[in-house]
CSV table of C-alpha atoms and ligand atoms in Angstrom, one decimal:
chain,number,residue,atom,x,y,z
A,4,UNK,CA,2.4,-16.7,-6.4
A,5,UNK,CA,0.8,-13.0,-6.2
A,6,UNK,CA,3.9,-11.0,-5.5
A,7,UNK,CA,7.6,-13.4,-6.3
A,8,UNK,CA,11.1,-10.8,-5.8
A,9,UNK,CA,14.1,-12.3,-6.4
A,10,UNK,CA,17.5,-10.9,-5.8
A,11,UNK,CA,15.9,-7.3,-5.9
A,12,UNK,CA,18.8,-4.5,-5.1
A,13,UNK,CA,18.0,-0.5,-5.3
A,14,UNK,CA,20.8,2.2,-5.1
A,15,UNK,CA,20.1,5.8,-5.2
A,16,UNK,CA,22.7,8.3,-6.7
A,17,UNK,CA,23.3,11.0,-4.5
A,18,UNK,CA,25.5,13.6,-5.4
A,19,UNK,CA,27.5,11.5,-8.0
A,20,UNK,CA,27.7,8.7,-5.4
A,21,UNK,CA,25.8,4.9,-5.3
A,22,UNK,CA,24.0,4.5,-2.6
A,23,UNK,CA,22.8,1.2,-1.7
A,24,UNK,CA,19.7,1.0,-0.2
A,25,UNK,CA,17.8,-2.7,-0.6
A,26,UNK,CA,20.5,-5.8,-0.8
A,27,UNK,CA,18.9,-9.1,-2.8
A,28,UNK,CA,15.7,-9.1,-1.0
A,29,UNK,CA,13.9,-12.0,-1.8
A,30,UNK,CA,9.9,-11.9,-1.2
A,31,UNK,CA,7.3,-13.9,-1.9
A,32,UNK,CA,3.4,-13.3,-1.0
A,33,UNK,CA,0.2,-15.4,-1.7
A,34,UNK,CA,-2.7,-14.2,-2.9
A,35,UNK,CA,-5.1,-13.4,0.2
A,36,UNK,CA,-2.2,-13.1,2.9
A,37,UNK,CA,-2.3,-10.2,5.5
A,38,UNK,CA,1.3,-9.2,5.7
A,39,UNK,CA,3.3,-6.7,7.3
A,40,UNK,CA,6.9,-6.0,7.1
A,41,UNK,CA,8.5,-4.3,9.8
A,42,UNK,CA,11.5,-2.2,9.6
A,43,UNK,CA,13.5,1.1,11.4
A,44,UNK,CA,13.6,4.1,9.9
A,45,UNK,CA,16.0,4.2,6.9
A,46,UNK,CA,15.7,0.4,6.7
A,47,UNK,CA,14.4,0.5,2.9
A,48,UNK,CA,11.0,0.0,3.7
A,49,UNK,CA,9.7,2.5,1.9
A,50,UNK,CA,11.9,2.3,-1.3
A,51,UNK,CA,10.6,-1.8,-0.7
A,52,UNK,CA,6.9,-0.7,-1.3
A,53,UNK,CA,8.1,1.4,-4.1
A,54,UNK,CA,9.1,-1.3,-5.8
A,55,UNK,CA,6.7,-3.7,-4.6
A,56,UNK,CA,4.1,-0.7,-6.2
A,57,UNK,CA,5.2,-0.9,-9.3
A,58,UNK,CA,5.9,3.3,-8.7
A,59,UNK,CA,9.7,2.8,-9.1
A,60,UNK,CA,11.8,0.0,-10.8
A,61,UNK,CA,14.6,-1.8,-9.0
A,62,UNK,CA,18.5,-1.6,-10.6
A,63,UNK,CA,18.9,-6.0,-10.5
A,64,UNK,CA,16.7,-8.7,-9.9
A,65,UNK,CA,13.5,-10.1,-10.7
A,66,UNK,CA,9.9,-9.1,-10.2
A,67,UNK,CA,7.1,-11.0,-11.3
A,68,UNK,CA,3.5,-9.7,-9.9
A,69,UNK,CA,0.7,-12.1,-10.9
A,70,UNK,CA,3.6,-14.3,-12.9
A,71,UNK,CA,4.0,-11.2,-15.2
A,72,UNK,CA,7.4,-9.4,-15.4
A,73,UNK,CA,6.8,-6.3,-13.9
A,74,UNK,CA,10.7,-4.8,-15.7
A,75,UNK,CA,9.2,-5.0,-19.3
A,76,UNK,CA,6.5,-3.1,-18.6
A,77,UNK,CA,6.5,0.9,-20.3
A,78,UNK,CA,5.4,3.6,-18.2
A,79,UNK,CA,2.2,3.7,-19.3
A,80,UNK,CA,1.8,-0.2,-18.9
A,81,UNK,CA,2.7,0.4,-15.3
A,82,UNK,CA,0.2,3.2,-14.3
A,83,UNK,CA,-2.6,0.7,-15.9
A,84,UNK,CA,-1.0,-2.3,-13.9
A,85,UNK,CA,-0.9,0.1,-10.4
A,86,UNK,CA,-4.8,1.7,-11.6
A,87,UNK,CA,-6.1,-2.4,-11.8
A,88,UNK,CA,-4.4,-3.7,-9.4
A,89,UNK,CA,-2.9,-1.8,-6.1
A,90,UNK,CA,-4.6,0.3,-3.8
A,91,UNK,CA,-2.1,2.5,-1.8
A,92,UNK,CA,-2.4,4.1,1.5
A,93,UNK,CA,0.4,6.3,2.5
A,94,UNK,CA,1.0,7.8,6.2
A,95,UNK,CA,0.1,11.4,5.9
A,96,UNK,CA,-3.1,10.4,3.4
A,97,UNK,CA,-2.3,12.4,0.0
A,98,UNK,CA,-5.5,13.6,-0.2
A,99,UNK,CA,-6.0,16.7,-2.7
A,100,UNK,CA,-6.8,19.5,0.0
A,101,UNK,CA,-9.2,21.6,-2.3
A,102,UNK,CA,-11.1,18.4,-3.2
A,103,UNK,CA,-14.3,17.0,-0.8
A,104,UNK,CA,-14.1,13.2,0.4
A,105,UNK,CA,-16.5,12.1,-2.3
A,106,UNK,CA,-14.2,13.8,-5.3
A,107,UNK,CA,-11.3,12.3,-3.4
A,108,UNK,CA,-12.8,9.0,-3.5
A,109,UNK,CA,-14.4,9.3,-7.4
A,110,UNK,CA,-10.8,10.4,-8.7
A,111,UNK,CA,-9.4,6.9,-9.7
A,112,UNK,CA,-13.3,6.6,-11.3
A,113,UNK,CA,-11.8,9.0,-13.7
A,114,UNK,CA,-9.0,7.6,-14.5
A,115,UNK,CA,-10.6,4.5,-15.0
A,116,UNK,CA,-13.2,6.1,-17.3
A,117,UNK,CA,-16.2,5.8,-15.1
A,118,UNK,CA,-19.2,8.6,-15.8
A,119,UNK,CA,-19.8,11.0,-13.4
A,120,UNK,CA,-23.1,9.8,-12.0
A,121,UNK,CA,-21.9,6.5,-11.6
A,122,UNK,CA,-18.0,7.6,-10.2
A,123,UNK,CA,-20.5,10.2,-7.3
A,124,UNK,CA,-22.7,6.3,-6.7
A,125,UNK,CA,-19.9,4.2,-6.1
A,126,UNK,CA,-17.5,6.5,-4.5
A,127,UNK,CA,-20.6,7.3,-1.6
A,128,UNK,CA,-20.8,4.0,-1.5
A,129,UNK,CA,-17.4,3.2,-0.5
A,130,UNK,CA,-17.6,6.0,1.9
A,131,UNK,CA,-20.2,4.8,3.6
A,132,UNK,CA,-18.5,1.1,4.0
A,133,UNK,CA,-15.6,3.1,6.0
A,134,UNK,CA,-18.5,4.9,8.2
A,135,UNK,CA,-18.1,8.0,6.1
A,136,UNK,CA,-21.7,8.5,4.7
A,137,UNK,CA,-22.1,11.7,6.5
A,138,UNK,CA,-18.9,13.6,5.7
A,139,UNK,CA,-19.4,13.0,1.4
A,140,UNK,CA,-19.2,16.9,1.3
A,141,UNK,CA,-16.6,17.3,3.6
A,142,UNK,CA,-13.2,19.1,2.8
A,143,UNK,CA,-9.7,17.1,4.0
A,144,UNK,CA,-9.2,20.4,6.5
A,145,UNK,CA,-12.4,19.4,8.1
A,146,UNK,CA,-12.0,15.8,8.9
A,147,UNK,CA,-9.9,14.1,11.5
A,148,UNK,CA,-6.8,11.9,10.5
A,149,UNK,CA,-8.1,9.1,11.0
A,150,UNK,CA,-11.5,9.9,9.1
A,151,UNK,CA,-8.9,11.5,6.4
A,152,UNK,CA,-7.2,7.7,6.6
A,153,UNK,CA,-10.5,6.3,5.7
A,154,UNK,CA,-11.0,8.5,2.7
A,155,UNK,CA,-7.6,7.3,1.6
A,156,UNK,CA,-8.7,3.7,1.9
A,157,UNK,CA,-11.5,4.2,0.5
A,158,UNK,CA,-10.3,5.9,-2.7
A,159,UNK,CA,-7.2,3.0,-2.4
A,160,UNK,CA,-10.2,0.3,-3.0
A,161,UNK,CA,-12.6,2.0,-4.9
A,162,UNK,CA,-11.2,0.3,-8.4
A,163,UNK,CA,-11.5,-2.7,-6.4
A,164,UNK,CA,-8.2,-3.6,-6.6
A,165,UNK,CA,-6.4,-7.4,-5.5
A,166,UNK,CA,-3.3,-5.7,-3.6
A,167,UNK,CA,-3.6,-2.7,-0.8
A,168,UNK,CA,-0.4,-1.5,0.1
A,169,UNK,CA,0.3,0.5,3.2
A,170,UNK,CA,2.9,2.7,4.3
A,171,UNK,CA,3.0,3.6,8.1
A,172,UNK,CA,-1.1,3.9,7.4
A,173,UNK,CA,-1.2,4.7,11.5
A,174,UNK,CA,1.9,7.0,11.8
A,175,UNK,CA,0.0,9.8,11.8
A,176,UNK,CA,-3.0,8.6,13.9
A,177,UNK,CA,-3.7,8.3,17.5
A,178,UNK,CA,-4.0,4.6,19.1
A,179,UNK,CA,-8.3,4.7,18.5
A,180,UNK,CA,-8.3,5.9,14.8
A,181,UNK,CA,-5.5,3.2,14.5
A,182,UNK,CA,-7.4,0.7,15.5
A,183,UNK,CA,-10.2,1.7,13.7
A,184,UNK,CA,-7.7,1.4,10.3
A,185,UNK,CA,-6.5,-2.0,11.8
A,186,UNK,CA,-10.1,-3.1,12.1
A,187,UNK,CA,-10.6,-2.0,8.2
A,188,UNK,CA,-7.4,-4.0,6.7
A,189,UNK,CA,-8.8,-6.8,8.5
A,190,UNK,CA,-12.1,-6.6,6.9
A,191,UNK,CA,-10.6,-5.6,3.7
A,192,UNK,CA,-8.6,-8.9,4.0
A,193,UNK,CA,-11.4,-11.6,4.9
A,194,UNK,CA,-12.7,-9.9,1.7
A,195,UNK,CA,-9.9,-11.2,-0.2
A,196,UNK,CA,-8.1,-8.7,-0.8
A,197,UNK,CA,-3.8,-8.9,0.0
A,198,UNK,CA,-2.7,-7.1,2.1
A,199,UNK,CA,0.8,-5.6,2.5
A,200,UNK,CA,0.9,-3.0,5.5
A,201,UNK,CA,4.9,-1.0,5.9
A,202,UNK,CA,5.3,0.0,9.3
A,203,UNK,CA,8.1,0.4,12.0
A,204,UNK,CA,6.0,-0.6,15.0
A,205,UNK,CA,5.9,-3.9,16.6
A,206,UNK,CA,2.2,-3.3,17.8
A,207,UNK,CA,0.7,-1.9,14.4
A,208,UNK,CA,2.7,-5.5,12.4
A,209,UNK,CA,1.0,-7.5,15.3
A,210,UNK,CA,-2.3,-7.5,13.2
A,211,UNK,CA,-0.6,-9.0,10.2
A,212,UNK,CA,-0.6,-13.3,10.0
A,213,UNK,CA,2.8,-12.7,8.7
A,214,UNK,CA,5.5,-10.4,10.0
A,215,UNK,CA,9.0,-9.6,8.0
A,216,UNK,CA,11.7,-7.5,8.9
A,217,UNK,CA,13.7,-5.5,7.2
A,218,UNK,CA,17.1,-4.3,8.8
A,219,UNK,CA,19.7,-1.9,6.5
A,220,UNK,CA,18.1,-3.2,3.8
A,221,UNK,CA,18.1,-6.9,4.0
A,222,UNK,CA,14.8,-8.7,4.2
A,223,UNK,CA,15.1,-12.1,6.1
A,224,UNK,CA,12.4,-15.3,5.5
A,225,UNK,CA,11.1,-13.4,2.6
A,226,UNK,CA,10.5,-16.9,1.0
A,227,UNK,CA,7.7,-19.2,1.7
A,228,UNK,CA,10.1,-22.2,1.3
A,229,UNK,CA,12.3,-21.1,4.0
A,230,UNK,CA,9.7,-20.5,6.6
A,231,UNK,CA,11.8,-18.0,8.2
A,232,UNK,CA,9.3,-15.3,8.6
A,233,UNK,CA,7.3,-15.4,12.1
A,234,UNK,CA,4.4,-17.7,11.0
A,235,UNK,CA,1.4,-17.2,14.0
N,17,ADP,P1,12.2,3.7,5.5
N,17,ADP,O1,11.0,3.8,4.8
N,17,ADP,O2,12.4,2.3,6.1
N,17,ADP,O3,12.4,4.7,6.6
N,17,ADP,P2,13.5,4.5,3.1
N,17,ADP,O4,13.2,3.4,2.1
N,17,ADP,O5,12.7,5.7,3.0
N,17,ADP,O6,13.5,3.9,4.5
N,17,ADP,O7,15.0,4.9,2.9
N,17,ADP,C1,16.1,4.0,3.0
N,17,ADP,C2,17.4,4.7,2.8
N,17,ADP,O8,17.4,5.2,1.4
N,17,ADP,C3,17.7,5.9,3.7
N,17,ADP,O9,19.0,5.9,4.0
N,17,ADP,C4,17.3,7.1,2.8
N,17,ADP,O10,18.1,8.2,3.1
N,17,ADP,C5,17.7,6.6,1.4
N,17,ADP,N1,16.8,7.2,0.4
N,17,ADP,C6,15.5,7.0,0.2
N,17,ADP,N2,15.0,7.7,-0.8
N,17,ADP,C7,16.1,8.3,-1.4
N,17,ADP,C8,16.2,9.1,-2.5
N,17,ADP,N3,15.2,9.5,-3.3
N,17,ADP,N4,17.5,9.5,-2.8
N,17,ADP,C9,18.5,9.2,-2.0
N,17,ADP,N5,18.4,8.4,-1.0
N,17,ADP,C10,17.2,8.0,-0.6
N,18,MG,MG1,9.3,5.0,5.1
């Protein structure tokens, strides 16, 4: 199993006070699966795909990604794990505004201690794959959000990474660039890769082979055994 949760439970503190946020969510994903979970606002989706990220721990429960035990990893271990392995996409992009699409796209390169003729060669590349090959030079002001959505997804995959995780990746966009992005995650995943797309909107989970909600932080038919999710 790719992606096996277990009993997972988050609480923030907020002003001296526990709040709880996911309750024992259970979640299991297959490598190669196109899945979306579906959730209101304030349901814990986001704080799911946190966790699910590997960019924050939860307080109980188990999480094993790729059978290893994400909870013992250091800090450090985690940013390599996240740099491997998961691409994210968030809703409003996070692209560095002073930055052109092509720098956007070669940052994980650097990270990843690619040189810079090679990181400029594969990150044109990868633009071009999103139908970006003639806006390399382009700043994030002077692109479109959904054109600033495909640089995102472009620098998400550029490390070629197994796992792309998405949060509200169409909030921001009109219905075309959304299904232009749509029309990506389902290329992305006939390549192989998993996909696990965060949204609140019935239409945007649609595109997903398997959809989960979330509701005040309970996740139901998380597990493949209990084929409670919707299968299609
Ligand atoms: P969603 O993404 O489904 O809208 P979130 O995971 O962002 O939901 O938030 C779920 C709940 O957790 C909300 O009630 C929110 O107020 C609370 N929450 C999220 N992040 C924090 C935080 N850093 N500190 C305190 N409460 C938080
Ligand atoms: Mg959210």
């Amino acid at each position: 199993m790719m992606i096996f949760m277990k009993g997972i439970c988050k609480s923030y503190g907020v002003e001296g006070m526990e709040v709880p946020v996911l309750f024992d969510v259970d979640l299991e994903i297959r490598e190669g699966e196109y899945i979306a979970i579906m959730g209101p606002s304030g349901s814990g989706k986001s704080t799911l795909m946190n966790i699910l990220g590997c960019l924050d721990r939860s307080d109980s429960g188990t999480y094993l990604l790729d059978e290893e035990d994400v909870s013992v990893l250091s800090e450090n271990q985690l940013s390599e794990l996240r740099l491997k392995k998961i691409g994210f996409v968030f809703q409003t992009f996070q692209l560095l505004p002073r930055e052109t699409a092509l720098e956007n796209v070669c940052l994980p390169l650097v990270y990843a201690g690619v040189d810079r003729a090679k990181r400029k060669e594969l990150a044109a590349e990868a633009l071009k794959n999103v139908g970006l090959g003639d806006r390399l030079d382009f700043l994030p002001s002077q692109l479109s959000g959904g054109q600033k959505q495909r640089v995102a997804i472009a620098r998400a995959m550029i490390n070629g990474p197994k796992i792309l995780l998405a949060d509200e990746p169409t909030g921001a966009l009109d219905q075309t660039s959304g299904r232009q992005i749509m029309d990506l995650f389902r290329q992305l995943n006939r390549e192989g890769t998993t996909v696990i797309m965060i949204t609140h909107d019935r239409d945007v989970a649609d595109h997903a082979d398997r959809i989960l909600n979330i509701v005040d932080g309970r996740l139901r038919g998380g597990l493949l055994s209990e084929k409670a999710g919707e299968a299609k």
